Short mmCIF file of C-alpha atoms in Angstrom, two decimals:
data_model
loop_
_atom_site.label_atom_id
_atom_site.label_comp_id
_atom_site.label_asym_id
_atom_site.label_seq_id
_atom_site.Cartn_x
_atom_site.Cartn_y
_atom_site.Cartn_z
CA MET T 1 -122.61 -49.38 139.37
CA LYS T 2 -120.03 -52.18 139.18
CA ARG T 3 -122.76 -54.75 138.58
CA ALA T 4 -124.39 -52.55 135.94
CA LEU T 5 -121.05 -52.09 134.18
CA SER T 6 -120.44 -55.82 134.22
CA LEU T 7 -123.90 -56.46 132.77
CA LEU T 8 -123.28 -53.83 130.13
CA TYR T 9 -120.10 -55.58 128.92
CA LEU T 10 -121.81 -58.97 129.06
CA SER T 11 -124.75 -57.72 127.02
CA PHE T 12 -122.54 -57.42 123.94
CA ASP T 13 -121.49 -61.06 124.00
CA LYS T 14 -124.19 -62.94 125.84
CA ARG T 15 -127.95 -62.99 125.89
CA LEU T 16 -128.92 -61.56 129.26
CA SER T 17 -131.77 -63.04 131.24
CA ALA T 18 -134.98 -61.01 131.40
CA LYS T 19 -134.15 -59.99 134.95
CA GLU T 20 -130.60 -58.91 134.05
CA GLU T 21 -131.84 -57.03 131.03
CA SER T 22 -134.39 -55.05 132.99
CA GLU T 23 -131.74 -54.35 135.62
CA LEU T 24 -129.41 -53.02 132.94
CA ARG T 25 -132.16 -50.94 131.33
CA SER T 26 -132.99 -49.37 134.64
CA SER T 27 -129.31 -48.60 135.34
CA LEU T 28 -128.90 -47.12 131.87
CA SER T 29 -131.91 -44.88 132.33
CA GLN T 30 -130.49 -43.59 135.59
CA SER T 31 -126.82 -43.20 134.78
CA GLU T 32 -125.44 -40.81 132.22
CA GLU T 33 -121.96 -42.26 132.79
CA LEU T 34 -123.18 -45.79 131.98
CA ARG T 35 -124.82 -44.56 128.77
CA ARG T 36 -121.55 -42.89 127.77
CA GLU T 37 -119.70 -46.14 128.51
CA MET T 38 -122.11 -48.01 126.25
CA VAL T 39 -121.38 -45.62 123.40
CA ARG T 40 -117.65 -46.01 123.99
CA ILE T 41 -117.93 -49.82 123.90
CA GLU T 42 -119.94 -49.66 120.68
CA LYS T 43 -117.37 -47.35 119.10
CA LEU T 44 -114.50 -49.56 120.18
CA ARG T 45 -116.11 -52.76 118.93
CA GLY T 46 -117.10 -51.06 115.70
CA ALA T 47 -113.54 -49.88 115.12
CA ILE T 48 -112.04 -53.30 115.79
CA SER T 49 -114.59 -55.26 113.79
CA GLN T 50 -113.95 -53.02 110.79
CA VAL T 51 -110.28 -53.87 110.79
CA ALA T 52 -110.25 -55.50 107.37
CA ILE T 53 -107.37 -57.85 106.90
CA ASP T 54 -105.98 -58.91 103.55
CA GLY T 55 -105.85 -62.57 102.61
CA PHE T 56 -102.61 -64.27 101.75
CA ASP T 57 -100.75 -63.39 98.58
CA PRO T 58 -102.09 -64.79 95.28
CA PHE T 59 -101.46 -68.46 94.53
CA PHE T 60 -101.57 -69.42 98.19
CA VAL T 61 -103.41 -72.63 97.28
CA GLU T 62 -100.60 -73.62 94.91
CA ARG T 63 -97.98 -72.97 97.57
CA VAL T 64 -99.89 -75.08 100.10
CA MET T 65 -100.23 -77.93 97.61
CA ALA T 66 -96.50 -77.73 96.83
CA ARG T 67 -95.73 -78.03 100.54
CA ILE T 68 -98.05 -80.99 100.86
CA GLU T 69 -96.28 -82.59 97.92
CA GLU T 70 -92.96 -82.03 99.70
CA GLU T 71 -94.35 -83.58 102.88
CA ARG T 72 -95.57 -86.61 100.96
CA ALA T 73 -92.18 -87.07 99.35
CA LYS T 74 -90.30 -86.95 102.66
CA PRO T 75 -90.76 -90.59 103.81
CA GLU T 76 -90.14 -91.73 100.26
CA ILE T 77 -86.85 -89.87 100.19
CA PHE T 78 -85.87 -91.26 103.59
CA PHE T 79 -86.70 -94.91 102.92
CA GLY T 80 -85.54 -94.67 99.32
CA SER T 81 -82.13 -93.38 100.28
CA LEU T 82 -81.90 -95.93 103.09
CA TYR T 83 -82.61 -98.70 100.59
CA ARG T 84 -80.11 -97.38 98.07
CA ALA T 85 -77.41 -96.97 100.73
CA PHE T 86 -77.66 -100.51 102.05
CA ARG T 87 -78.79 -102.46 98.96
CA TRP T 88 -75.27 -103.78 98.34
CA ALA T 89 -75.16 -105.31 101.84
CA MET T 90 -78.54 -107.06 101.68
CA ILE T 91 -77.61 -110.38 100.00
CA PRO T 92 -74.29 -110.93 101.84
CA SER T 93 -76.04 -110.16 105.16
CA LEU T 94 -78.84 -112.62 104.42
CA ALA T 95 -76.33 -115.30 103.39
CA LEU T 96 -74.34 -114.71 106.58
CA LEU T 97 -77.47 -114.94 108.76
CA LEU T 98 -78.53 -118.17 107.03
CA GLY T 99 -75.04 -119.62 107.56
CA ILE T 100 -75.19 -118.76 111.28
CA PHE T 101 -78.65 -120.36 111.62
CA ILE T 102 -77.49 -123.58 109.91
CA LYS T 103 -74.35 -123.77 112.06
CA ASN T 104 -76.37 -123.20 115.27
CA ILE T 105 -78.95 -125.85 114.36
CA SER T 106 -76.34 -128.41 113.38
CA SER T 107 -74.47 -128.00 116.66
CA ALA T 108 -77.66 -128.12 118.78
CA ASP T 109 -79.48 -131.24 120.01
CA GLY T 110 -82.70 -130.55 118.14
CA PHE T 111 -84.39 -128.03 115.86
CA SER T 112 -85.91 -124.95 117.55
CA ILE T 113 -86.00 -121.20 117.07
CA ARG T 114 -83.90 -120.79 120.23
CA ALA T 115 -81.32 -123.12 118.79
CA ALA T 116 -81.35 -121.40 115.39
CA ILE T 117 -80.62 -117.99 116.84
CA GLY T 118 -78.13 -119.47 119.25
CA LEU T 119 -79.78 -118.64 122.56
CA PRO T 120 -78.03 -120.41 125.44
CA ASP T 121 -80.01 -123.16 127.11
CA PHE T 122 -80.46 -121.70 130.56
CA THR T 123 -83.18 -119.63 132.19
CA VAL T 124 -83.17 -116.19 133.81
CA GLU T 125 -83.36 -117.88 137.20
CA ASP T 126 -80.16 -119.78 136.40
CA VAL T 127 -78.38 -116.50 135.80
CA PHE T 128 -79.66 -114.53 138.76
CA GLU T 129 -79.97 -117.20 141.46
CA PRO T 130 -77.31 -116.32 143.99
CA GLN T 131 -74.71 -118.91 144.76
CA THR T 132 -75.11 -118.86 148.49
CA ASP T 133 -72.10 -121.05 149.13
CA LEU T 134 -69.87 -118.15 148.04
CA PHE T 135 -70.88 -116.29 151.18
CA LEU T 136 -70.13 -119.08 153.57
CA VAL T 137 -67.16 -118.29 155.75
CA GLU T 138 -64.97 -121.18 156.60
CA GLU T 139 -64.46 -121.53 160.30
CA MET R 1 -119.81 -79.77 96.81
CA ASN R 2 -120.68 -79.73 100.48
CA GLU R 3 -118.17 -79.94 103.30
CA SER R 4 -118.53 -83.64 104.11
CA LYS R 5 -118.31 -84.70 100.46
CA LEU R 6 -115.21 -82.55 100.07
CA LEU R 7 -113.70 -84.18 103.12
CA ASP R 8 -114.48 -87.68 101.90
CA SER R 9 -112.90 -86.97 98.54
CA ALA R 10 -109.84 -85.39 100.14
CA ARG R 11 -109.46 -88.43 102.41
CA ARG R 12 -109.51 -90.67 99.37
CA GLY R 13 -106.53 -88.70 98.08
CA ASP R 14 -108.36 -86.38 95.70
CA ASP R 15 -106.06 -83.36 95.50
CA LYS R 16 -108.70 -81.31 93.73
CA ALA R 17 -110.95 -81.64 96.77
CA PHE R 18 -108.18 -80.56 99.12
CA ARG R 19 -107.37 -77.60 96.89
CA GLU R 20 -111.02 -76.60 97.16
CA ILE R 21 -110.82 -76.82 100.96
CA VAL R 22 -107.76 -74.55 100.97
CA ARG R 23 -109.44 -72.13 98.60
CA ARG R 24 -112.62 -71.99 100.69
CA TYR R 25 -110.99 -71.53 104.07
CA GLU R 26 -107.92 -69.50 103.13
CA ALA R 27 -109.59 -66.21 104.10
CA VAL R 28 -110.69 -67.43 107.54
CA VAL R 29 -107.19 -68.67 108.29
CA ALA R 30 -105.60 -65.45 106.98
CA ARG R 31 -107.90 -63.27 109.11
CA THR R 32 -107.09 -65.27 112.20
CA ILE R 33 -103.34 -65.36 111.73
CA LYS R 34 -102.94 -61.79 110.53
CA GLY R 35 -105.28 -60.63 113.26
CA MET R 36 -102.99 -62.28 115.79
CA LEU R 37 -99.59 -61.57 114.24
CA GLY R 38 -100.08 -58.73 111.83
CA ASP R 39 -99.08 -58.91 108.21
CA CYS R 40 -95.61 -60.32 108.55
CA ALA R 41 -93.54 -62.87 106.65
CA GLU R 42 -94.35 -65.55 109.24
CA ALA R 43 -98.10 -65.19 108.65
CA GLU R 44 -97.95 -66.90 105.26
CA ASP R 45 -95.71 -69.71 106.57
CA ILE R 46 -98.05 -70.33 109.45
CA GLY R 47 -101.01 -70.24 107.07
CA GLN R 48 -99.41 -72.97 104.98
CA GLU R 49 -98.55 -74.95 108.10
CA VAL R 50 -102.21 -74.85 109.18
CA PHE R 51 -103.29 -76.57 105.97
CA VAL R 52 -100.38 -79.02 105.96
CA ARG R 53 -101.34 -80.08 109.50
CA PHE R 54 -104.96 -80.38 108.49
CA TYR R 55 -103.94 -82.55 105.55
CA SER R 56 -101.96 -84.84 107.86
CA ALA R 57 -104.93 -85.06 110.23
CA LEU R 58 -107.56 -85.66 107.54
CA ASN R 59 -108.15 -89.25 108.56
CA SER R 60 -108.39 -88.52 112.26
CA PHE R 61 -110.59 -85.42 111.78
CA ARG R 62 -114.09 -86.52 112.77
CA GLY R 63 -115.77 -83.36 111.57
CA ASP R 64 -117.61 -82.66 114.82
CA SER R 65 -116.60 -79.02 114.81
CA GLY R 66 -116.61 -78.10 111.13
CA ILE R 67 -113.57 -77.41 109.00
CA ALA R 68 -113.47 -73.64 109.62
CA THR R 69 -113.53 -74.07 113.38
CA TYR R 70 -110.86 -76.77 113.27
CA LEU R 71 -108.60 -74.72 111.02
CA THR R 72 -109.11 -71.62 113.16
CA ARG R 73 -108.13 -73.62 116.23
CA ILE R 74 -104.88 -74.73 114.58
CA ALA R 75 -104.27 -71.16 113.36
CA ILE R 76 -104.79 -69.71 116.84
CA ASN R 77 -102.50 -72.26 118.47
CA LEU R 78 -99.72 -71.73 115.94
CA SER R 79 -100.11 -67.95 116.23
CA ILE R 80 -99.89 -68.08 120.01
CA ASN R 81 -96.71 -70.16 119.66
CA GLU R 82 -95.33 -67.57 117.28
CA LEU R 83 -96.18 -64.73 119.68
CA LYS R 84 -94.38 -66.60 122.46
CA ARG R 85 -91.38 -67.12 120.19
CA ARG R 86 -91.34 -63.39 119.40
CA LYS R 87 -91.59 -62.51 123.05
CA ARG R 88 -88.59 -64.71 123.81
CA LYS R 89 -86.69 -63.16 120.93
CA LEU R 90 -87.58 -59.66 122.13
CA ARG R 91 -86.36 -60.55 125.58
CA ILE R 92 -83.07 -61.76 124.15
CA PHE R 93 -82.43 -58.91 121.76
CA SER R 94 -84.61 -56.29 123.48
CA SER R 95 -85.44 -54.78 120.13
CA LYS R 96 -88.61 -52.84 119.40
CA PRO R 97 -91.71 -54.84 118.35
CA LEU R 98 -92.25 -55.18 114.66
CA ASP R 99 -94.60 -52.78 113.02
CA GLU R 100 -97.49 -55.20 112.71
CA TYR R 101 -100.80 -54.85 110.97
CA SER R 102 -99.05 -52.69 108.44
CA ASN R 103 -101.25 -53.74 105.54
CA ILE R 104 -104.56 -53.69 107.32
CA LYS R 105 -106.76 -51.82 104.94
CA ASP R 106 -107.52 -48.31 105.97
CA LEU R 107 -111.27 -48.75 105.89
CA LYS R 108 -114.24 -47.23 107.60
CA TYR R 109 -112.62 -46.54 110.93
CA PRO R 110 -114.66 -44.13 112.93
CA PRO R 111 -112.98 -40.89 111.86
CA ASP R 112 -111.91 -39.97 115.35
CA ILE R 113 -109.84 -43.12 115.86
CA GLU R 114 -106.49 -43.21 114.17
CA ARG R 115 -105.65 -46.49 112.50
CA GLU R 116 -102.24 -46.55 114.13
CA GLU R 117 -103.78 -46.11 117.53
CA ILE R 118 -105.96 -49.19 117.08
CA ILE R 119 -102.97 -51.16 115.85
CA LYS R 120 -100.89 -50.14 118.83
CA ALA R 121 -103.70 -50.86 121.26
CA LEU R 122 -104.38 -54.34 119.84
CA ASP R 123 -100.71 -55.10 119.90
CA SER R 124 -100.48 -54.27 123.58
CA LEU R 125 -102.81 -57.15 124.47
CA ASP R 126 -101.40 -60.44 125.67
CA ALA R 127 -101.82 -63.47 123.38
CA LYS R 128 -104.86 -64.89 125.18
CA SER R 129 -106.77 -61.62 125.18
CA LYS R 130 -105.80 -60.99 121.58
CA ALA R 131 -107.13 -64.41 120.62
CA VAL R 132 -110.61 -63.69 121.99
CA ILE R 133 -110.70 -60.25 120.36
CA VAL R 134 -109.58 -61.65 116.99
CA LEU R 135 -112.06 -64.53 117.07
CA ARG R 136 -115.02 -62.63 118.44
CA LEU R 137 -114.65 -59.15 116.99
CA ILE R 138 -112.56 -59.59 113.85
CA ASN R 139 -113.61 -63.08 112.71
CA GLY R 140 -117.13 -62.63 114.02
CA TYR R 141 -117.41 -65.98 115.83
CA SER R 142 -120.05 -66.26 118.52
CA THR R 143 -119.01 -66.43 122.15
CA GLN R 144 -119.82 -70.17 122.13
CA GLU R 145 -117.72 -70.77 119.01
CA THR R 146 -114.86 -68.73 120.43
CA ALA R 147 -114.94 -70.83 123.58
CA SER R 148 -114.99 -74.03 121.57
CA ILE R 149 -112.09 -72.97 119.34
CA LEU R 150 -109.95 -71.96 122.30
CA GLY R 151 -111.05 -74.91 124.40
CA ILE R 152 -112.06 -72.72 127.34
CA PRO R 153 -115.38 -72.14 129.15
CA ILE R 154 -117.72 -69.42 127.92
CA GLY R 155 -117.31 -67.60 131.22
CA THR R 156 -113.57 -67.34 130.59
CA VAL R 157 -114.20 -65.95 127.09
CA LEU R 158 -116.55 -63.35 128.54
CA SER R 159 -114.15 -62.28 131.25
CA ARG R 160 -111.21 -62.12 128.81
CA LEU R 161 -113.32 -60.08 126.40
CA SER R 162 -114.37 -57.71 129.10
CA ARG R 163 -110.81 -57.31 130.41
CA ALA R 164 -109.39 -56.84 126.92
CA GLN R 165 -112.03 -54.25 126.02
CA LYS R 166 -111.39 -52.32 129.22
CA LYS R 167 -107.69 -52.25 128.44
CA LEU R 168 -108.34 -51.14 124.86
CA MET R 169 -110.77 -48.52 126.15
CA ALA R 170 -108.16 -47.11 128.50
CA LEU R 171 -105.61 -46.94 125.70
CA LEU R 172 -108.01 -45.38 123.21
CA GLN R 173 -109.86 -43.25 125.75
CA ASP R 174 -109.22 -39.94 124.04
CA HIS R 175 -110.53 -41.25 120.72
CA LEU R 176 -113.68 -42.77 122.13
CA GLU R 177 -115.00 -39.67 123.83
CA ASP R 178 -117.70 -37.69 122.06
#
């Protein structure tokens, strides 16, 4: 009966194999309870599928388009306000940077990007190599 | 205009084409969201969000699944998130659930099943079971489509459907008897 019931439920949502179908037919012909269950499933599914649901309120399309317009404007607002807020500092900052580059280059031995941005002339190994003599204990 | 032409135009920034997409698929999205959440204030917001997300994903949408399926998938995911949010809220405030499905049209129900009873029974389902019932029985998607939208195997859809129907049957038992 459990198998027949399972096949009955499946039959509403899946195409049963020929063997399963004949098994279900045979069970249905023998069981009054199974036939009643089938009617109950049909009634239930009928009731649910007839639940008609309204669409959204009128002018939904317009409201969606307005939201999309808002979304589009967002980065513009962000970058626009960023630009407006810091516009006054742009030219002095550029002039300051240029001044620093020129000073760094003039005080360095030769022209290089490292020299322009004032990077010190030593390597990572120079920084992290332990000075072993510090650990020597004098006898 | 067919779906792929509409998509191409929308990708090129043609607002008219995107408006047409919204107009065409509004009903599918509404059925899915209202089926999951009932007719509440959040339903419209989520409906808008579905289309806004689709708009943002226009260029990455490959069109393998069709617009309706893709939109339904977003709608289901957002609705499940909303149901989780409500559940959390209910736990915090322990208030009664909202009276959902209040504007579902009173149409053609078998006369022996009260509309309110169906509403209550559907509302008692967990989000995952509700999703398969909404997609399969209310939206009329096939089992295969339901599985694809939810990203789960067909076997899982079938077992969730069966479990959900048994639960609904138990709740509506008196109304389903001859």
